[in-house]
């Protein structure tokens, strides 16, 4: 067997991506659990040794373990090592060998960080290498200092075990040679069975006792091999893709002309399939591929060409695999003809040279040798059992792998994983960490604490490549307290013979007995959807099963009921676990009547480069633009084709002509004359012309029909375009939860080393955002959370002095609001002191003292967004340099979002980020202002009103209008914006009696924007201005109109701010210049200014949206960063 | 739209040019002077279309155009260099150039030709040429009977970046 691991490169590379995806989730889970743990540890009295929540630790153990398993599969040694260490820690903790302290939790935190870095490095190899030595050493120290040296112990044990085993080897030598004979006999029978074209199904044999592993691979078939049932769907789909490719290759090579490379190529491909299948636990195809590989290997060694017979047999195998993959894909249960394929292979092979026999013998003797080693002395067992927790019951299992098994360490990892799936492994020799380095790795001794009966456990561990499993139960398991269950070869042989006979002789009986077994199973278990094959065997040959029970073969229980229980554990949740259904379904198809099928298709997924999705999104956007253009064109055509009036006027002209003709006729009759004659001719000609015009008009009404067809088609296009756009968007939406989750860690780290107590509360984590947006938001949010924790929340002493709970809270919330997504970061800290900000701004020259005096608090708060602005007195390692807030704002603005803050000194601060739902499409109102077309986001448009000019009033130099009882101030864009050139069309303001106002607003602030024409509502595609230029104040971006022109999108929030700013200056000027102003007006104006500039309490909004804001409205700002 | 050259051919030609120790330039007219820009910077040359003006921008930013669904800013090079503005003529073109990861259009009086010059033809720039500071110039290329001013178009944009920062500060 070739030991090259070439399959890794292709197959594992493609799995790396999945590993990365998966690991994110696991790391996150680890982090989350750590927080719980952290809180728990912190709440402990100093130095207390208390056991913590076992479920929590188990969960973390599993996460670390999964990471370990995955990394082992991918040969990521660093990660493997670290996760293994972490696993040890969790393991020690859950056995109360180690008691967690603040320090140890911190160490775990750092380990998780380290893992994160290493995984990050897999993504981006340019990142610096991560040193894990320090951390692993620390963990080791931790474990050692706490006496939790389980690993070391177990290793010592293992050595002992092996020594003992060696000493007893001699004794068992005889038994081994006996076993050899037995095996030969079994083989004969098995071959007989295979030759028998009965309907005996795979699974009928599957759990029956005559199919123990220790037969030579040549004659083995798929009996004892059951596919894993819990394959993650994403791996399965990768395997399917990969396998299909390999099968295609196989067929190609087989069908192509043969040369010396052929055999080698075939072998490589088979190896690839085997590796892929085995790593997923699809043991049946792995086995077949393995056997194919064997055959090829022999050919290669013999330097023989590929004989036709073998080629045919290989093709049969390829087809069988293909069928198998198809069934995997469809999730349809189908019994695959592996046995037949394999028989074909065997037949082809027997025609080959005798070399095979020699190999066979060699293997057999190796096998015999192996069996000699495999007994555990009672001492060893006692020693292992001692390691188990008190009152635990379970068993010690010795897993013996097939000799020369490739990838044995992988197999062993699988076994360990298996063990962990049904119990707690407290002993493992050789230690898991040494799997890869272990030379001559053939035996794995494990101690398991489990409720499971030893036989069932043994059955579970009997994976492909395992030649035998010996189990020794301990503790107080239920009924059968059996002694050592080593291979009773005699019994096995007997059982095998008997069962073989039975199955051979009485296939109809099996069929008949099925329902009985089935109902027995149904009675004992509720979840079992599949009928266990063992039950059948048991029912058919009850007298034999007693002896079979002592054999190590899978799940040969004494009663059908027990077997049924086994099956229910083996296939835990057939309905929910899609991939499980594949194998479950296969067993089912083999044993149960077809109407019992209950299969779900595995969810097929596809990983897509996000750039492609971006491109798709872009194209969808262009489609939307083009659609708008179509709508315009068809509207235009409809207007142009007002044929009705045209045909009416032509009709009128015709009538008139008739009359003229009549008059002319009578006139010429009376007076005669050449002139009259020619007049009559002209008029007749005119009539002819008119008639042809009428005909043209008739044709035009045909065109009209076409135009309405066009409208219909455009309507369809409209719907399709919207659908595409929506689907593309949905594809990109991911929940914000994981992003928020990251900040828990930030908050924790920030408060470590200080006496601050901050907890981060998260709500709305299910809110979905565009993936790109999530990626971009990490940076700004981290700044804001830091800011809130570092500057917002005061020290416990200060908090208590201020009458607040010592424990500060920072709340992160996300929710949908109309067409926007709102993210709020709320803290209940000290708030921003406007005076401080003002002073700082003046000292930095951002505002003049006079200006600052006139500014409202809200306006002052806006100053914190300035680059380099910080009110923090000292720069901490966390924040205070004043760059953060600027970064936050520019980042949010890049996303076409806005960020606001509100703060009540002493109460807290609220940052509100508003983001568009999508980064691409925005429903807007298009209107014309001074000849330019502007798009105003519809969500900010409150209403559109037409006001008589006469009704406008001027208050302190500001125009206002009364709209439904409200006083709305009017702004002209020309006053807010500074243009560097006149409008294109030399726009002249129309001289009308009334003006159109678009009342725009966010929250409670509103202004009436003077517009000169309304175009209509349109979905526009947002084009970033900063992509090729930069952001412009008051403009949220650009978009391309249906006619191809560029229009600007108004940034309503900024426009409101600008108008606010302008108003405060205007009104003050007005105050200075016009003292004569009547008192009431002044008051009104002041009131209005106050209204406009004060920011509404953001809390009301929160509760309205159902965000679960823990903090009450007392928020406070904090500035700096 | 009259795209006269594509990026691909431009890159290819430059490659050939480098092989011979020479460079390719696109030359254009601006207020009686002839300028040259490295061909690799030039994405395409298009006709003047309608430009949407943008508020709060310096004088020389004419506005935005739609270049095949991408919005790009247009810089009037005359105004950028402090030259008097000129009415649009039949010869007026927008050169779409790629600088510092951004795509912008520059308005020039006319685009003349694509030419190849060798390194020996390039002389260091004098302190000022046609009112332009040294910082915008790579050098002067001496052709048979005329001089070509080689523009450092990156510098022109870089300064624009500077102004952006200043403007943000001013707006605050």
CSV table of C-alpha atoms in Angstrom, one decimal, chain A residues 607-952:
chain,number,residue,atom,x,y,z
A,607,UNK,CA,-19.3,28.7,-1.6
A,608,UNK,CA,-19.0,31.7,-3.8
A,609,UNK,CA,-16.4,34.4,-3.9
A,610,UNK,CA,-17.9,37.5,-2.6
A,611,UNK,CA,-16.4,39.5,-5.5
A,612,UNK,CA,-18.6,37.5,-7.8
A,613,UNK,CA,-21.6,38.4,-5.8
A,614,UNK,CA,-20.5,42.0,-5.9
A,615,UNK,CA,-20.4,41.9,-9.6
A,616,UNK,CA,-23.8,40.3,-9.8
A,617,UNK,CA,-25.1,43.0,-7.5
A,618,UNK,CA,-23.6,45.6,-9.8
A,619,UNK,CA,-25.2,44.0,-12.8
A,620,UNK,CA,-28.5,43.8,-11.0
A,621,UNK,CA,-28.2,47.5,-10.3
A,622,UNK,CA,-27.6,48.2,-14.0
A,623,UNK,CA,-30.6,46.2,-14.9
A,624,UNK,CA,-32.6,48.3,-12.6
A,625,UNK,CA,-31.3,51.5,-14.3
A,626,UNK,CA,-32.1,50.1,-17.7
A,627,UNK,CA,-35.5,49.1,-16.6
A,628,UNK,CA,-36.2,52.6,-15.5
A,629,UNK,CA,-35.1,53.8,-18.9
A,630,UNK,CA,-37.5,51.4,-20.5
A,631,UNK,CA,-40.3,52.6,-18.4
A,632,UNK,CA,-39.5,56.2,-19.5
A,633,UNK,CA,-39.4,55.2,-23.1
A,634,UNK,CA,-42.7,53.4,-23.1
A,635,UNK,CA,-44.3,56.3,-21.2
A,636,UNK,CA,-43.0,58.7,-23.8
A,637,UNK,CA,-44.3,56.6,-26.7
A,638,UNK,CA,-47.7,56.4,-25.1
A,639,UNK,CA,-47.9,60.2,-24.9
A,640,UNK,CA,-46.7,60.7,-28.5
A,641,UNK,CA,-49.4,58.4,-29.8
A,642,UNK,CA,-52.4,60.4,-28.9
A,643,UNK,CA,-54.1,59.3,-32.1
A,644,UNK,CA,-57.6,59.8,-31.1
A,645,UNK,CA,-57.6,63.6,-31.4
A,646,UNK,CA,-55.5,63.3,-34.6
A,647,UNK,CA,-58.0,61.0,-36.3
A,648,UNK,CA,-60.8,63.2,-35.1
A,649,UNK,CA,-59.3,66.3,-36.7
A,650,UNK,CA,-58.6,64.3,-39.9
A,651,UNK,CA,-62.2,63.2,-39.8
A,652,UNK,CA,-63.3,66.8,-39.4
A,653,UNK,CA,-61.1,67.9,-42.3
A,654,UNK,CA,-62.6,65.2,-44.4
A,655,UNK,CA,-66.1,66.4,-43.7
A,656,UNK,CA,-65.1,70.0,-44.4
A,657,UNK,CA,-63.6,69.0,-47.7
A,658,UNK,CA,-66.7,67.1,-48.7
A,659,UNK,CA,-68.6,70.3,-48.1
A,660,UNK,CA,-66.1,72.4,-50.1
A,661,UNK,CA,-66.3,69.8,-52.9
A,662,UNK,CA,-70.1,70.0,-53.0
A,663,UNK,CA,-70.0,73.8,-53.0
A,664,UNK,CA,-67.4,73.8,-55.7
A,665,UNK,CA,-69.3,71.4,-57.8
A,666,UNK,CA,-72.5,73.5,-57.7
A,667,UNK,CA,-70.5,76.6,-58.3
A,668,UNK,CA,-68.8,75.2,-61.3
A,669,UNK,CA,-72.1,74.0,-62.6
A,670,UNK,CA,-73.5,77.4,-62.4
A,671,UNK,CA,-70.6,79.5,-63.6
A,672,UNK,CA,-68.3,77.1,-65.1
A,673,UNK,CA,-64.8,78.3,-65.9
A,674,UNK,CA,-61.3,76.9,-65.8
A,675,UNK,CA,-60.6,78.3,-62.3
A,676,UNK,CA,-63.4,76.6,-60.7
A,677,UNK,CA,-62.4,73.4,-62.5
A,678,UNK,CA,-58.9,73.5,-61.1
A,679,UNK,CA,-60.2,74.3,-57.7
A,680,UNK,CA,-62.4,71.2,-57.8
A,681,UNK,CA,-59.4,69.1,-58.9
A,682,UNK,CA,-57.2,70.4,-56.0
A,683,UNK,CA,-59.9,69.7,-53.6
A,684,UNK,CA,-60.3,66.2,-54.8
A,685,UNK,CA,-56.6,65.7,-54.6
A,686,UNK,CA,-56.7,67.0,-51.1
A,687,UNK,CA,-59.4,64.5,-50.3
A,688,UNK,CA,-57.2,61.7,-51.6
A,689,UNK,CA,-54.3,62.8,-49.5
A,690,UNK,CA,-56.5,63.0,-46.5
A,691,UNK,CA,-57.7,59.5,-47.1
A,692,UNK,CA,-54.2,58.2,-47.2
A,693,UNK,CA,-53.4,60.0,-44.0
A,694,UNK,CA,-56.4,58.3,-42.5
A,695,UNK,CA,-55.0,55.0,-43.6
A,696,UNK,CA,-51.7,55.8,-42.0
A,697,UNK,CA,-53.5,56.7,-38.8
A,698,UNK,CA,-55.2,53.3,-38.9
A,699,UNK,CA,-51.7,51.8,-39.1
A,700,UNK,CA,-50.6,53.9,-36.2
A,701,UNK,CA,-53.3,52.5,-34.0
A,702,UNK,CA,-51.7,49.2,-34.7
A,703,UNK,CA,-48.5,50.7,-33.4
A,704,UNK,CA,-50.4,51.8,-30.4
A,705,UNK,CA,-51.2,48.2,-29.7
A,706,UNK,CA,-47.6,47.4,-29.9
A,707,UNK,CA,-46.8,50.2,-27.5
A,708,UNK,CA,-49.2,48.7,-25.0
A,709,UNK,CA,-47.5,45.4,-25.6
A,710,UNK,CA,-44.2,47.1,-24.9
A,711,UNK,CA,-45.6,48.5,-21.7
A,712,UNK,CA,-46.7,45.0,-20.7
A,713,UNK,CA,-43.2,43.6,-21.5
A,714,UNK,CA,-41.6,46.4,-19.6
A,715,UNK,CA,-43.8,45.6,-16.7
A,716,UNK,CA,-42.7,42.0,-16.8
A,717,UNK,CA,-39.1,43.2,-17.0
A,718,UNK,CA,-39.8,45.4,-14.0
A,719,UNK,CA,-40.8,42.4,-12.0
A,720,UNK,CA,-38.0,40.2,-13.1
A,721,UNK,CA,-35.5,42.9,-12.4
A,722,UNK,CA,-36.9,43.5,-9.0
A,723,UNK,CA,-36.8,39.8,-8.3
A,724,UNK,CA,-33.2,39.4,-9.4
A,725,UNK,CA,-32.2,42.4,-7.4
A,726,UNK,CA,-34.0,41.1,-4.3
A,727,UNK,CA,-32.5,37.6,-4.7
A,728,UNK,CA,-29.0,38.9,-5.1
A,729,UNK,CA,-29.5,41.0,-2.0
A,730,UNK,CA,-30.9,38.1,0.0
A,731,UNK,CA,-27.9,36.0,-1.0
A,732,UNK,CA,-25.7,38.6,0.6
A,733,UNK,CA,-27.5,39.0,3.9
A,734,UNK,CA,-26.0,37.7,7.1
A,735,UNK,CA,-27.0,38.3,10.7
A,736,UNK,CA,-25.1,40.9,12.7
A,737,UNK,CA,-24.9,38.6,15.7
A,738,UNK,CA,-21.4,37.3,15.2
A,739,UNK,CA,-20.1,40.8,14.6
A,740,UNK,CA,-21.6,41.9,17.9
A,741,UNK,CA,-20.3,38.9,19.6
A,742,UNK,CA,-16.7,40.0,18.9
A,743,UNK,CA,-17.2,43.1,21.0
A,744,UNK,CA,-17.9,41.2,24.2
A,745,UNK,CA,-14.3,40.3,24.1
A,746,UNK,CA,-13.3,43.9,23.5
A,747,UNK,CA,-15.4,45.0,26.5
A,748,UNK,CA,-13.9,42.4,28.7
A,749,UNK,CA,-10.3,43.1,27.7
A,750,UNK,CA,-10.7,46.8,28.2
A,751,UNK,CA,-11.9,46.5,31.7
A,752,UNK,CA,-9.3,43.9,32.7
A,753,UNK,CA,-6.6,45.4,34.8
A,754,UNK,CA,-8.9,48.3,35.8
A,755,UNK,CA,-11.5,48.2,38.4
A,756,UNK,CA,-14.2,49.1,36.0
A,757,UNK,CA,-17.1,46.8,35.6
A,758,UNK,CA,-18.6,46.8,32.3
A,759,UNK,CA,-21.0,44.4,30.7
A,760,UNK,CA,-21.9,44.4,27.1
A,761,UNK,CA,-25.4,43.6,26.3
A,762,UNK,CA,-26.4,42.6,22.9
A,763,UNK,CA,-29.8,42.7,21.3
A,764,UNK,CA,-31.1,42.4,17.8
A,765,UNK,CA,-28.3,40.0,16.8
A,766,UNK,CA,-30.6,38.4,14.2
A,767,UNK,CA,-30.9,41.6,12.2
A,768,UNK,CA,-29.5,40.9,8.8
A,769,UNK,CA,-27.1,43.1,6.9
A,770,UNK,CA,-25.2,42.9,3.7
A,771,UNK,CA,-22.1,40.9,4.1
A,772,UNK,CA,-19.9,43.7,2.8
A,773,UNK,CA,-21.5,46.0,5.3
A,774,UNK,CA,-20.8,43.7,8.2
A,775,UNK,CA,-17.2,43.5,7.0
A,776,UNK,CA,-16.9,47.2,7.0
A,777,UNK,CA,-18.7,47.8,10.3
A,778,UNK,CA,-16.2,45.9,12.4
A,779,UNK,CA,-13.8,48.8,12.5
A,780,UNK,CA,-16.0,51.6,13.4
A,781,UNK,CA,-18.0,49.6,15.9
A,782,UNK,CA,-14.9,48.5,17.8
A,783,UNK,CA,-13.9,52.2,18.1
A,784,UNK,CA,-17.3,53.1,19.5
A,785,UNK,CA,-17.5,50.2,21.9
A,786,UNK,CA,-14.0,51.0,23.1
A,787,UNK,CA,-14.9,54.6,23.5
A,788,UNK,CA,-18.0,53.8,25.5
A,789,UNK,CA,-16.1,51.4,27.8
A,790,UNK,CA,-13.0,53.4,28.2
A,791,UNK,CA,-14.4,56.9,28.4
A,792,UNK,CA,-18.0,56.5,28.9
A,793,UNK,CA,-18.3,54.2,31.9
A,794,UNK,CA,-16.8,55.6,35.1
A,795,UNK,CA,-15.0,53.8,37.8
A,796,UNK,CA,-17.3,51.9,40.3
A,797,UNK,CA,-16.5,54.5,43.0
A,798,UNK,CA,-17.6,57.3,40.7
A,799,UNK,CA,-20.7,55.5,39.7
A,800,UNK,CA,-21.8,54.7,43.2
A,801,UNK,CA,-21.1,58.3,44.1
A,802,UNK,CA,-23.4,59.3,41.2
A,803,UNK,CA,-26.1,57.1,42.4
A,804,UNK,CA,-25.7,54.5,39.7
A,805,UNK,CA,-25.0,50.8,40.0
A,806,UNK,CA,-21.3,50.0,40.2
A,807,UNK,CA,-21.7,47.8,37.1
A,808,UNK,CA,-21.7,49.8,33.9
A,809,UNK,CA,-23.6,48.6,30.9
A,810,UNK,CA,-22.9,49.1,27.2
A,811,UNK,CA,-25.7,48.1,25.0
A,812,UNK,CA,-25.4,47.1,21.4
A,813,UNK,CA,-28.6,47.0,19.5
A,814,UNK,CA,-29.5,46.5,15.8
A,815,UNK,CA,-32.9,46.8,14.2
A,816,UNK,CA,-34.7,47.7,11.0
A,817,UNK,CA,-36.3,51.0,10.8
A,818,UNK,CA,-38.1,51.6,7.5
A,819,UNK,CA,-35.6,51.2,4.8
A,820,UNK,CA,-32.6,51.5,7.1
A,821,UNK,CA,-30.8,49.5,9.6
A,822,UNK,CA,-30.1,51.2,12.9
A,823,UNK,CA,-27.3,50.3,15.2
A,824,UNK,CA,-27.3,51.8,18.6
A,825,UNK,CA,-24.4,51.9,21.0
A,826,UNK,CA,-25.7,53.0,24.4
A,827,UNK,CA,-23.8,53.4,27.6
A,828,UNK,CA,-24.9,54.5,31.0
A,829,UNK,CA,-21.7,56.3,31.8
A,830,UNK,CA,-20.8,59.8,32.5
A,831,UNK,CA,-21.8,61.3,29.2
A,832,UNK,CA,-20.1,64.1,27.3
A,833,UNK,CA,-19.6,67.3,29.0
A,834,UNK,CA,-20.5,70.0,26.5
A,835,UNK,CA,-18.4,72.6,28.3
A,836,UNK,CA,-15.3,70.4,28.0
A,837,UNK,CA,-15.9,69.8,24.3
A,838,UNK,CA,-16.4,73.5,23.8
A,839,UNK,CA,-13.2,74.5,25.5
A,840,UNK,CA,-11.3,71.9,23.7
A,841,UNK,CA,-12.7,72.9,20.3
A,842,UNK,CA,-11.9,76.5,21.0
A,843,UNK,CA,-8.4,75.7,22.1
A,844,UNK,CA,-7.9,73.7,19.0
A,845,UNK,CA,-9.2,76.5,16.9
A,846,UNK,CA,-12.1,74.5,15.5
A,847,UNK,CA,-14.5,77.2,16.5
A,848,UNK,CA,-14.2,80.7,17.6
A,849,UNK,CA,-15.2,81.5,21.1
A,850,UNK,CA,-18.1,83.6,19.9
A,851,UNK,CA,-19.4,80.9,17.7
A,852,UNK,CA,-19.0,78.3,20.5
A,853,UNK,CA,-21.1,80.5,22.8
A,854,UNK,CA,-24.0,80.4,20.3
A,855,UNK,CA,-23.8,76.7,19.7
A,856,UNK,CA,-26.3,74.3,21.2
A,857,UNK,CA,-25.1,71.3,23.0
A,858,UNK,CA,-26.1,69.1,20.1
A,859,UNK,CA,-24.0,71.2,17.8
A,860,UNK,CA,-21.1,71.0,20.2
A,861,UNK,CA,-21.3,67.3,20.3
A,862,UNK,CA,-20.9,67.2,16.6
A,863,UNK,CA,-17.4,68.5,17.1
A,864,UNK,CA,-16.2,65.2,18.5
A,865,UNK,CA,-16.3,63.9,15.0
A,866,UNK,CA,-13.4,66.1,14.0
A,867,UNK,CA,-10.2,64.4,13.3
A,868,UNK,CA,-7.8,64.6,16.2
A,869,UNK,CA,-10.5,65.6,18.6
A,870,UNK,CA,-10.4,64.0,22.0
A,871,UNK,CA,-11.6,65.2,25.4
A,872,UNK,CA,-9.7,62.5,27.2
A,873,UNK,CA,-7.2,64.0,29.4
A,874,UNK,CA,-4.7,61.3,28.9
A,875,UNK,CA,-4.2,59.0,26.1
A,876,UNK,CA,-4.6,55.5,27.3
A,877,UNK,CA,-3.5,52.4,25.5
A,878,UNK,CA,-7.0,52.0,24.4
A,879,UNK,CA,-8.1,55.3,23.2
A,880,UNK,CA,-7.8,59.0,23.6
A,881,UNK,CA,-5.7,59.9,20.5
A,882,UNK,CA,-8.8,61.4,18.9
A,883,UNK,CA,-8.6,59.6,15.7
A,884,UNK,CA,-11.3,57.0,16.4
A,885,UNK,CA,-14.4,59.1,15.9
A,886,UNK,CA,-13.2,60.5,12.7
A,887,UNK,CA,-12.6,57.0,11.4
A,888,UNK,CA,-16.0,56.0,12.6
A,889,UNK,CA,-17.7,58.8,10.8
A,890,UNK,CA,-15.9,58.5,7.5
A,891,UNK,CA,-16.4,54.7,7.5
A,892,UNK,CA,-20.1,55.0,8.1
A,893,UNK,CA,-20.4,57.6,5.5
A,894,UNK,CA,-18.6,55.4,3.0
A,895,UNK,CA,-21.4,53.0,3.6
A,896,UNK,CA,-23.9,55.8,2.8
A,897,UNK,CA,-24.9,55.8,6.4
A,898,UNK,CA,-25.0,58.4,9.1
A,899,UNK,CA,-23.9,58.5,12.7
A,900,UNK,CA,-25.3,60.7,15.4
A,901,UNK,CA,-24.7,61.0,19.0
A,902,UNK,CA,-26.6,62.2,21.9
A,903,UNK,CA,-25.5,62.6,25.4
A,904,UNK,CA,-26.9,63.6,28.7
A,905,UNK,CA,-24.1,64.5,31.1
A,906,UNK,CA,-24.1,62.1,34.0
A,907,UNK,CA,-26.5,59.8,32.3
A,908,UNK,CA,-24.9,58.3,29.3
A,909,UNK,CA,-24.3,58.6,25.6
A,910,UNK,CA,-26.1,57.1,22.6
A,911,UNK,CA,-24.5,56.6,19.3
A,912,UNK,CA,-26.9,55.9,16.5
A,913,UNK,CA,-25.7,54.5,13.2
A,914,UNK,CA,-28.1,54.5,10.4
A,915,UNK,CA,-27.3,52.4,7.4
A,916,UNK,CA,-29.1,51.7,4.2
A,917,UNK,CA,-30.5,48.3,4.0
A,918,UNK,CA,-28.5,47.6,0.9
A,919,UNK,CA,-25.4,49.2,-0.2
A,920,UNK,CA,-26.8,49.5,-3.7
A,921,UNK,CA,-30.4,50.4,-4.2
A,922,UNK,CA,-32.3,53.2,-2.7
A,923,UNK,CA,-35.9,54.3,-3.3
A,924,UNK,CA,-35.9,58.0,-3.9
A,925,UNK,CA,-37.9,61.0,-4.9
A,926,UNK,CA,-36.4,62.7,-7.9
A,927,UNK,CA,-36.9,66.4,-8.1
A,928,UNK,CA,-35.5,69.3,-9.9
A,929,UNK,CA,-33.9,72.1,-7.9
A,930,UNK,CA,-32.4,75.0,-9.9
A,931,UNK,CA,-32.0,72.9,-12.9
A,932,UNK,CA,-30.2,70.1,-11.2
A,933,UNK,CA,-31.9,66.8,-10.5
A,934,UNK,CA,-31.6,65.6,-7.0
A,935,UNK,CA,-32.6,62.3,-5.5
A,936,UNK,CA,-34.1,62.5,-2.0
A,937,UNK,CA,-34.3,59.2,-0.1
A,938,UNK,CA,-38.0,58.5,0.1
A,939,UNK,CA,-37.7,57.5,3.7
A,940,UNK,CA,-36.7,61.0,4.7
A,941,UNK,CA,-39.5,62.6,2.7
A,942,UNK,CA,-42.3,63.4,5.1
A,943,UNK,CA,-44.6,65.1,2.7
A,944,UNK,CA,-44.8,67.3,-0.4
A,945,UNK,CA,-46.8,70.4,-0.1
A,946,UNK,CA,-47.6,73.4,-2.4
A,947,UNK,CA,-47.8,76.7,-0.5
A,948,UNK,CA,-49.0,80.0,-1.8
A,949,UNK,CA,-46.2,82.5,-1.8
A,950,UNK,CA,-48.5,84.9,0.0
A,951,UNK,CA,-48.7,82.5,2.9
A,952,UNK,CA,-45.0,82.4,3.5
